[in-house]
PDB file of C-alpha atoms in Angstrom:
ATOM      1  CA  MET A  11      22.419  -7.292  13.005  1.00  0.00           C
ATOM      2  CA  THR A  12      20.901  -4.065  14.331  1.00  0.00           C
ATOM      3  CA  LYS A  13      17.145  -4.239  14.594  1.00  0.00           C
ATOM      4  CA  THR A  14      15.161  -1.441  13.012  1.00  0.00           C
ATOM      5  CA  ASN A  15      11.517  -0.389  12.934  1.00  0.00           C
ATOM      6  CA  ALA A  16       8.624  -1.187  10.592  1.00  0.00           C
ATOM      7  CA  LEU A  17       5.344   0.596   9.993  1.00  0.00           C
ATOM      8  CA  VAL A  18       2.060  -0.736   8.573  1.00  0.00           C
ATOM      9  CA  ILE A  19      -0.567   1.772   7.408  1.00  0.00           C
ATOM     10  CA  GLY A  20      -4.102   0.458   7.101  1.00  0.00           C
ATOM     11  CA  ALA A  21      -3.364  -2.199   9.704  1.00  0.00           C
ATOM     12  CA  SER A  22      -6.982  -3.189  10.340  1.00  0.00           C
ATOM     13  CA  GLY A  23      -7.569  -4.674   6.873  1.00  0.00           C
ATOM     14  CA  GLY A  24      -6.790  -8.244   5.860  1.00  0.00           C
ATOM     15  CA  ILE A  25      -3.368  -7.633   4.316  1.00  0.00           C
ATOM     16  CA  GLY A  26      -2.541  -4.954   6.884  1.00  0.00           C
ATOM     17  CA  ALA A  27      -3.293  -7.197   9.853  1.00  0.00           C
ATOM     18  CA  ALA A  28      -1.317 -10.056   8.313  1.00  0.00           C
ATOM     19  CA  SER A  29       1.601  -7.672   7.721  1.00  0.00           C
ATOM     20  CA  VAL A  30       1.632  -6.549  11.338  1.00  0.00           C
ATOM     21  CA  ASN A  31       1.490 -10.140  12.568  1.00  0.00           C
ATOM     22  CA  GLN A  32       4.296 -11.412  10.342  1.00  0.00           C
ATOM     23  CA  LEU A  33       6.558  -8.435  10.930  1.00  0.00           C
ATOM     24  CA  GLN A  34       6.090  -8.696  14.671  1.00  0.00           C
ATOM     25  CA  HIS A  35       6.946 -12.408  14.671  1.00  0.00           C
ATOM     26  CA  SER A  36       9.858 -12.090  12.244  1.00  0.00           C
ATOM     27  CA  ASN A  37      12.230 -11.044  15.030  1.00  0.00           C
ATOM     28  CA  VAL A  38      13.821  -8.648  12.525  1.00  0.00           C
ATOM     29  CA  TYR A  39      12.406  -5.394  13.865  1.00  0.00           C
ATOM     30  CA  HIS A  40      12.959  -3.639  17.151  1.00  0.00           C
ATOM     31  CA  GLN A  41       9.441  -2.224  17.010  1.00  0.00           C
ATOM     32  CA  VAL A  42       6.447  -2.656  14.703  1.00  0.00           C
ATOM     33  CA  HIS A  43       4.088   0.309  14.467  1.00  0.00           C
ATOM     34  CA  ALA A  44       0.528  -0.087  13.173  1.00  0.00           C
ATOM     35  CA  VAL A  45      -1.740   2.696  11.935  1.00  0.00           C
ATOM     36  CA  SER A  46      -5.492   2.312  11.507  1.00  0.00           C
ATOM     37  CA  ARG A  47      -8.688   4.299  11.942  1.00  0.00           C
ATOM     38  CA  SER A  48      -9.778   2.105  14.846  1.00  0.00           C
ATOM     39  CA  LEU A  49      -7.719   0.148  17.341  1.00  0.00           C
ATOM     40  CA  PRO A  50      -7.932  -3.684  17.317  1.00  0.00           C
ATOM     41  CA  ALA A  51     -10.052  -5.469  19.883  1.00  0.00           C
ATOM     42  CA  GLU A  52      -7.166  -7.874  20.536  1.00  0.00           C
ATOM     43  CA  PRO A  53      -3.909  -5.957  20.040  1.00  0.00           C
ATOM     44  CA  LEU A  54      -0.668  -7.861  19.609  1.00  0.00           C
ATOM     45  CA  SER A  55       1.853  -7.476  22.381  1.00  0.00           C
ATOM     46  CA  HIS A  56       4.919  -5.361  21.568  1.00  0.00           C
ATOM     47  CA  VAL A  57       3.143  -3.626  18.660  1.00  0.00           C
ATOM     48  CA  CYS A  58       2.787   0.141  18.919  1.00  0.00           C
ATOM     49  CA  TYR A  59      -0.679   1.118  17.679  1.00  0.00           C
ATOM     50  CA  HIS A  60      -1.679   4.556  16.409  1.00  0.00           C
ATOM     51  CA  GLN A  61      -5.278   5.586  15.791  1.00  0.00           C
ATOM     52  CA  VAL A  62      -5.238   7.883  12.758  1.00  0.00           C
ATOM     53  CA  ASP A  63      -7.868   8.996  10.273  1.00  0.00           C
ATOM     54  CA  SER A  64      -5.922   8.786   7.008  1.00  0.00           C
ATOM     55  CA  GLU A  65      -8.531  10.938   5.269  1.00  0.00           C
ATOM     56  CA  ASP A  66      -7.351  13.847   7.420  1.00  0.00           C
ATOM     57  CA  ASP A  67      -4.072  15.323   6.147  1.00  0.00           C
ATOM     58  CA  HIS A  68      -3.353  16.961   9.502  1.00  0.00           C
ATOM     59  CA  ASN A  69      -3.710  13.641  11.368  1.00  0.00           C
ATOM     60  CA  ILE A  70      -1.054  12.121   9.100  1.00  0.00           C
ATOM     61  CA  PHE A  71       1.241  15.138   9.516  1.00  0.00           C
ATOM     62  CA  GLU A  72       0.886  15.117  13.308  1.00  0.00           C
ATOM     63  CA  LEU A  73       1.723  11.423  13.664  1.00  0.00           C
ATOM     64  CA  CYS A  74       4.781  11.667  11.428  1.00  0.00           C
ATOM     65  CA  GLN A  75       5.961  14.773  13.293  1.00  0.00           C
ATOM     66  CA  GLN A  76       5.494  12.973  16.605  1.00  0.00           C
ATOM     67  CA  LEU A  77       7.453   9.916  15.466  1.00  0.00           C
ATOM     68  CA  ASN A  78      10.190  12.111  14.021  1.00  0.00           C
ATOM     69  CA  SER A  79      10.498  14.100  17.251  1.00  0.00           C
ATOM     70  CA  GLN A  80      11.001  10.806  19.095  1.00  0.00           C
ATOM     71  CA  GLY A  81      13.871   9.926  16.762  1.00  0.00           C
ATOM     72  CA  ILE A  82      12.025   6.927  15.315  1.00  0.00           C
ATOM     73  CA  GLN A  83      13.200   5.805  11.877  1.00  0.00           C
ATOM     74  CA  PHE A  84      11.779   3.038   9.690  1.00  0.00           C
ATOM     75  CA  THR A  85      13.477   0.719   7.238  1.00  0.00           C
ATOM     76  CA  LEU A  86      10.148  -0.688   6.038  1.00  0.00           C
ATOM     77  CA  VAL A  87       6.744   0.917   5.574  1.00  0.00           C
ATOM     78  CA  VAL A  88       3.832  -0.971   4.011  1.00  0.00           C
ATOM     79  CA  CYS A  89       0.830   1.147   3.019  1.00  0.00           C
ATOM     80  CA  CYS A  90      -2.228  -1.086   2.643  1.00  0.00           C
ATOM     81  CA  ILE A  91      -4.787   1.638   1.982  1.00  0.00           C
ATOM     82  CA  GLY A  92      -6.938   1.065  -1.086  1.00  0.00           C
ATOM     83  CA  ALA A  93     -10.443   0.217  -2.259  1.00  0.00           C
ATOM     84  CA  LEU A  94     -12.144  -1.588  -5.136  1.00  0.00           C
ATOM     85  CA  HIS A  95     -15.731  -0.988  -4.026  1.00  0.00           C
ATOM     86  CA  GLY A  96     -17.509   0.914  -1.303  1.00  0.00           C
ATOM     87  CA  GLN A  97     -20.290   3.277  -0.343  1.00  0.00           C
ATOM     88  CA  VAL A  98     -20.490   7.067  -0.490  1.00  0.00           C
ATOM     89  CA  GLY A  99     -23.636   8.013   1.409  1.00  0.00           C
ATOM     90  CA  GLU A 100     -26.361   6.098  -0.399  1.00  0.00           C
ATOM     91  CA  HIS A 101     -24.252   5.787  -3.527  1.00  0.00           C
ATOM     92  CA  LEU A 102     -22.830   2.321  -4.174  1.00  0.00           C
ATOM     93  CA  VAL A 103     -19.359   2.277  -5.727  1.00  0.00           C
ATOM     94  CA  LYS A 104     -18.348  -0.748  -7.778  1.00  0.00           C
ATOM     95  CA  PRO A 105     -16.104  -1.365 -10.801  1.00  0.00           C
ATOM     96  CA  GLU A 106     -17.607  -0.063 -14.031  1.00  0.00           C
ATOM     97  CA  LYS A 107     -18.234  -2.514 -16.878  1.00  0.00           C
ATOM     98  CA  ARG A 108     -18.785   0.156 -19.544  1.00  0.00           C
ATOM     99  CA  MET A 109     -18.409   3.904 -20.085  1.00  0.00           C
ATOM    100  CA  GLU A 110     -22.077   4.510 -19.301  1.00  0.00           C
ATOM    101  CA  ASP A 111     -21.392   3.407 -15.711  1.00  0.00           C
ATOM    102  CA  LEU A 112     -18.936   6.252 -15.065  1.00  0.00           C
ATOM    103  CA  ASP A 113     -19.990   8.861 -12.522  1.00  0.00           C
ATOM    104  CA  SER A 114     -18.218  11.573 -10.562  1.00  0.00           C
ATOM    105  CA  LYS A 115     -18.971  10.208  -7.066  1.00  0.00           C
ATOM    106  CA  SER A 116     -17.370   6.861  -7.839  1.00  0.00           C
ATOM    107  CA  LEU A 117     -14.347   8.478  -9.467  1.00  0.00           C
ATOM    108  CA  ASP A 118     -13.926  10.810  -6.486  1.00  0.00           C
ATOM    109  CA  PHE A 119     -14.028   7.776  -4.192  1.00  0.00           C
ATOM    110  CA  TYR A 120     -11.427   5.830  -6.187  1.00  0.00           C
ATOM    111  CA  PHE A 121      -8.976   8.695  -6.522  1.00  0.00           C
ATOM    112  CA  SER A 122      -9.376   9.893  -2.950  1.00  0.00           C
ATOM    113  CA  THR A 123      -8.760   6.431  -1.494  1.00  0.00           C
ATOM    114  CA  ASN A 124      -6.259   4.944  -3.949  1.00  0.00           C
ATOM    115  CA  VAL A 125      -4.252   8.033  -4.894  1.00  0.00           C
ATOM    116  CA  ILE A 126      -4.671  11.084  -2.674  1.00  0.00           C
ATOM    117  CA  THR A 127      -4.383   9.375   0.712  1.00  0.00           C
ATOM    118  CA  PRO A 128      -1.275   7.345  -0.252  1.00  0.00           C
ATOM    119  CA  ALA A 129       0.244  10.535  -1.718  1.00  0.00           C
ATOM    120  CA  ILE A 130      -0.177  12.406   1.571  1.00  0.00           C
ATOM    121  CA  TRP A 131       1.453   9.533   3.441  1.00  0.00           C
ATOM    122  CA  LEU A 132       4.284   9.478   0.891  1.00  0.00           C
ATOM    123  CA  LYS A 133       4.956  13.176   1.419  1.00  0.00           C
ATOM    124  CA  ASN A 134       5.084  12.887   5.193  1.00  0.00           C
ATOM    125  CA  LEU A 135       7.036   9.628   5.452  1.00  0.00           C
ATOM    126  CA  GLU A 136      10.257  10.771   3.793  1.00  0.00           C
ATOM    127  CA  LYS A 137      11.840  12.119   6.972  1.00  0.00           C
ATOM    128  CA  LEU A 138      11.087   8.832   8.766  1.00  0.00           C
ATOM    129  CA  LEU A 139      12.850   6.778   6.076  1.00  0.00           C
ATOM    130  CA  LYS A 140      15.705   9.028   5.005  1.00  0.00           C
ATOM    131  CA  GLY A 141      19.095   8.077   6.414  1.00  0.00           C
ATOM    132  CA  LYS A 142      22.066   5.761   6.069  1.00  0.00           C
ATOM    133  CA  GLN A 143      20.129   2.500   6.269  1.00  0.00           C
ATOM    134  CA  ALA A 144      18.398   1.000   3.240  1.00  0.00           C
ATOM    135  CA  ALA A 145      14.656   1.613   3.498  1.00  0.00           C
ATOM    136  CA  LYS A 146      11.642   0.467   1.497  1.00  0.00           C
ATOM    137  CA  LEU A 147       8.216   2.059   1.157  1.00  0.00           C
ATOM    138  CA  VAL A 148       5.622  -0.317  -0.292  1.00  0.00           C
ATOM    139  CA  PHE A 149       2.224   0.648  -1.680  1.00  0.00           C
ATOM    140  CA  LEU A 150      -0.432  -1.908  -2.570  1.00  0.00           C
ATOM    141  CA  SER A 151      -1.222  -1.425  -6.236  1.00  0.00           C
ATOM    142  CA  ALA A 152      -2.765  -3.832  -8.765  1.00  0.00           C
ATOM    143  CA  ARG A 153      -1.855  -5.379 -12.085  1.00  0.00           C
ATOM    144  CA  VAL A 154      -4.888  -3.672 -13.649  1.00  0.00           C
ATOM    145  CA  GLY A 155      -3.104  -0.367 -12.987  1.00  0.00           C
ATOM    146  CA  SER A 156      -0.648  -1.231 -15.769  1.00  0.00           C
ATOM    147  CA  ILE A 157      -1.368   0.886 -18.851  1.00  0.00           C
ATOM    148  CA  ASN A 158       0.547  -1.467 -21.146  1.00  0.00           C
ATOM    149  CA  ASP A 159      -1.154  -4.576 -19.770  1.00  0.00           C
ATOM    150  CA  ASN A 160      -4.732  -3.342 -20.227  1.00  0.00           C
ATOM    151  CA  GLU A 161      -6.305  -5.670 -22.798  1.00  0.00           C
ATOM    152  CA  LEU A 162      -9.700  -6.266 -21.169  1.00  0.00           C
ATOM    153  CA  GLY A 163     -10.938  -2.748 -20.456  1.00  0.00           C
ATOM    154  CA  GLY A 164     -13.579  -1.966 -17.845  1.00  0.00           C
ATOM    155  CA  TRP A 165     -13.001  -1.057 -14.215  1.00  0.00           C
ATOM    156  CA  TYR A 166     -12.301   2.538 -15.279  1.00  0.00           C
ATOM    157  CA  GLY A 167     -12.029   4.219 -11.900  1.00  0.00           C
ATOM    158  CA  TYR A 168     -10.026   1.489 -10.196  1.00  0.00           C
ATOM    159  CA  ARG A 169      -7.645   1.050 -13.136  1.00  0.00           C
ATOM    160  CA  ALA A 170      -7.108   4.784 -13.526  1.00  0.00           C
ATOM    161  CA  SER A 171      -6.544   5.354  -9.810  1.00  0.00           C
ATOM    162  CA  LYS A 172      -3.969   2.570  -9.561  1.00  0.00           C
ATOM    163  CA  ALA A 173      -2.237   3.859 -12.710  1.00  0.00           C
ATOM    164  CA  ALA A 174      -2.139   7.297 -11.075  1.00  0.00           C
ATOM    165  CA  LEU A 175      -0.692   5.770  -7.893  1.00  0.00           C
ATOM    166  CA  ASN A 176       1.998   4.108  -9.979  1.00  0.00           C
ATOM    167  CA  MET A 177       2.849   7.432 -11.621  1.00  0.00           C
ATOM    168  CA  LEU A 178       3.140   9.088  -8.212  1.00  0.00           C
ATOM    169  CA  ILE A 179       5.551   6.355  -7.148  1.00  0.00           C
ATOM    170  CA  LYS A 180       7.678   6.721 -10.302  1.00  0.00           C
ATOM    171  CA  THR A 181       7.739  10.500  -9.984  1.00  0.00           C
ATOM    172  CA  ALA A 182       8.619  10.475  -6.289  1.00  0.00           C
ATOM    173  CA  GLN A 183      11.470   8.033  -6.853  1.00  0.00           C
ATOM    174  CA  VAL A 184      13.095  10.502  -9.263  1.00  0.00           C
ATOM    175  CA  GLU A 185      13.128  13.088  -6.487  1.00  0.00           C
ATOM    176  CA  LEU A 186      14.204  10.639  -3.784  1.00  0.00           C
ATOM    177  CA  LYS A 187      17.263   9.673  -5.818  1.00  0.00           C
ATOM    178  CA  ARG A 188      18.463  13.219  -5.122  1.00  0.00           C
ATOM    179  CA  ARG A 189      17.312  13.751  -1.536  1.00  0.00           C
ATOM    180  CA  ALA A 190      16.864  10.294   0.073  1.00  0.00           C
ATOM    181  CA  LYS A 191      19.095   7.916  -1.859  1.00  0.00           C
ATOM    182  CA  ASN A 192      18.562   5.056   0.581  1.00  0.00           C
ATOM    183  CA  VAL A 193      14.807   4.794  -0.065  1.00  0.00           C
ATOM    184  CA  ALA A 194      13.271   2.366  -2.583  1.00  0.00           C
ATOM    185  CA  LEU A 195       9.631   2.770  -3.588  1.00  0.00           C
ATOM    186  CA  VAL A 196       7.660  -0.368  -4.423  1.00  0.00           C
ATOM    187  CA  SER A 197       4.292  -0.785  -6.148  1.00  0.00           C
ATOM    188  CA  TYR A 198       3.094  -4.269  -5.174  1.00  0.00           C
ATOM    189  CA  HIS A 199       0.399  -6.361  -6.816  1.00  0.00           C
ATOM    190  CA  PRO A 200      -0.608  -8.893  -4.135  1.00  0.00           C
ATOM    191  CA  GLY A 201      -2.726 -11.057  -6.433  1.00  0.00           C
ATOM    192  CA  THR A 202      -6.383 -11.696  -5.626  1.00  0.00           C
ATOM    193  CA  VAL A 203      -6.493 -12.011  -1.867  1.00  0.00           C
ATOM    194  CA  ASP A 204      -9.327 -13.388   0.246  1.00  0.00           C
ATOM    195  CA  THR A 205     -10.283 -10.090   1.892  1.00  0.00           C
ATOM    196  CA  ASN A 206     -13.320  -7.814   1.899  1.00  0.00           C
ATOM    197  CA  LEU A 207     -11.860  -5.950  -1.076  1.00  0.00           C
ATOM    198  CA  SER A 208     -12.173  -8.968  -3.388  1.00  0.00           C
ATOM    199  CA  LYS A 209     -15.193 -10.758  -1.913  1.00  0.00           C
ATOM    200  CA  PRO A 210     -17.773  -9.630  -4.527  1.00  0.00           C
ATOM    201  CA  PHE A 211     -15.508 -10.862  -7.342  1.00  0.00           C
ATOM    202  CA  GLN A 212     -14.066 -14.112  -5.989  1.00  0.00           C
ATOM    203  CA  SER A 213     -16.377 -16.347  -8.037  1.00  0.00           C
ATOM    204  CA  ASN A 214     -14.443 -15.343 -11.174  1.00  0.00           C
ATOM    205  CA  VAL A 215     -11.029 -16.199  -9.730  1.00  0.00           C
ATOM    206  CA  PRO A 216      -9.381 -19.315 -11.246  1.00  0.00           C
ATOM    207  CA  GLN A 217      -8.784 -22.218  -8.890  1.00  0.00           C
ATOM    208  CA  GLY A 218      -5.566 -21.804  -6.957  1.00  0.00           C
ATOM    209  CA  LYS A 219      -5.376 -18.040  -7.605  1.00  0.00           C
ATOM    210  CA  LEU A 220      -7.271 -16.829  -4.540  1.00  0.00           C
ATOM    211  CA  PHE A 221      -4.583 -16.225  -1.935  1.00  0.00           C
ATOM    212  CA  THR A 222      -4.703 -15.833   1.810  1.00  0.00           C
ATOM    213  CA  ALA A 223      -3.470 -12.549   3.244  1.00  0.00           C
ATOM    214  CA  ASP A 224      -0.710 -14.427   5.053  1.00  0.00           C
ATOM    215  CA  PHE A 225       0.519 -15.904   1.777  1.00  0.00           C
ATOM    216  CA  THR A 226       0.763 -12.626  -0.126  1.00  0.00           C
ATOM    217  CA  VAL A 227       2.437 -10.864   2.804  1.00  0.00           C
ATOM    218  CA  SER A 228       4.939 -13.693   3.105  1.00  0.00           C
ATOM    219  CA  GLN A 229       5.645 -13.403  -0.629  1.00  0.00           C
ATOM    220  CA  LEU A 230       6.172  -9.660  -0.307  1.00  0.00           C
ATOM    221  CA  LEU A 231       8.575  -9.959   2.611  1.00  0.00           C
ATOM    222  CA  ASN A 232      10.545 -12.637   0.767  1.00  0.00           C
ATOM    223  CA  VAL A 233      11.107 -10.502  -2.346  1.00  0.00           C
ATOM    224  CA  LEU A 234      11.899  -7.260  -0.530  1.00  0.00           C
ATOM    225  CA  SER A 235      15.409  -8.356   0.360  1.00  0.00           C
ATOM    226  CA  ASP A 236      16.386  -8.313  -3.325  1.00  0.00           C
ATOM    227  CA  LEU A 237      15.159  -4.764  -3.974  1.00  0.00           C
ATOM    228  CA  THR A 238      17.558  -1.824  -3.814  1.00  0.00           C
ATOM    229  CA  ALA A 239      17.155   1.943  -4.015  1.00  0.00           C
ATOM    230  CA  GLU A 240      19.633   1.997  -6.881  1.00  0.00           C
ATOM    231  CA  HIS A 241      17.223   0.131  -9.186  1.00  0.00           C
ATOM    232  CA  ALA A 242      13.972   1.538  -7.785  1.00  0.00           C
ATOM    233  CA  PRO A 243      11.116   2.116  -8.327  1.00  0.00           C
ATOM    234  CA  TYR A 244       9.641  -1.361  -8.614  1.00  0.00           C
ATOM    235  CA  TYR A 245       6.275  -2.492  -9.931  1.00  0.00           C
ATOM    236  CA  ILE A 246       6.135  -6.175  -9.053  1.00  0.00           C
ATOM    237  CA  ASP A 247       3.657  -8.953  -8.453  1.00  0.00           C
ATOM    238  CA  TRP A 248       3.426 -11.493  -5.641  1.00  0.00           C
ATOM    239  CA  GLN A 249       6.009 -13.680  -7.380  1.00  0.00           C
ATOM    240  CA  GLY A 250       8.513 -10.854  -7.477  1.00  0.00           C
ATOM    241  CA  LYS A 251       8.099 -10.518 -11.255  1.00  0.00           C
ATOM    242  CA  ARG A 252       8.174  -7.047 -12.751  1.00  0.00           C
ATOM    243  CA  ILE A 253       4.981  -5.625 -14.259  1.00  0.00           C
ATOM    244  CA  SER A 254       5.071  -3.175 -17.145  1.00  0.00           C
ATOM    245  CA  TRP A 255       4.125   0.319 -15.967  1.00  0.00           C
TER     246      TRP A 255
END
């Protein structure tokens, strides 16, 4: 079997780092590339690291142009960029419990991180995936991004941004079926993972439902083999079960 290349975007986070590690040790890929804002203190051997500010459109464009000029193609890209809480200057961003909690700074943060940045990567990655070999582009989404599955309410900005990400994925797949028929887009709900993203909310997680990053990455890599461009896009959870858009 011919070995191909894999790319992890947001490689410094919990799921991103676990993805790089497992892909590198899978012996499936000729080269694993890892993109993050800062380089790791202890880089893995045989991983090609790229320091990129994903908030800068031109940085993304330049890297993809560089990789394309080198003739590098990927059969798997995992984009791990996303946020549930954070800080904008002195403004603390956290999931809203009621409408009165809505504010423009928080909404800007959610949509910039969870929608706009992945969209810019999506636009630039097509030429690195398009070809004869089956390729998959995975974005980390969330079950709460499902419009049909929303029974609890709350978390306005996060829910809306993940729903918007899902719509981008569905819309792009329509176009890719015409211009890059080998590419399958995947919206992946990793479950609640023991990372910085979920830490403030882990006390509410039922026993046995807080996963390690290694576990959810392993689950993702196991289900990917069954996904085809013909039936894409996919919105699936860590068990490989489809989620209603």
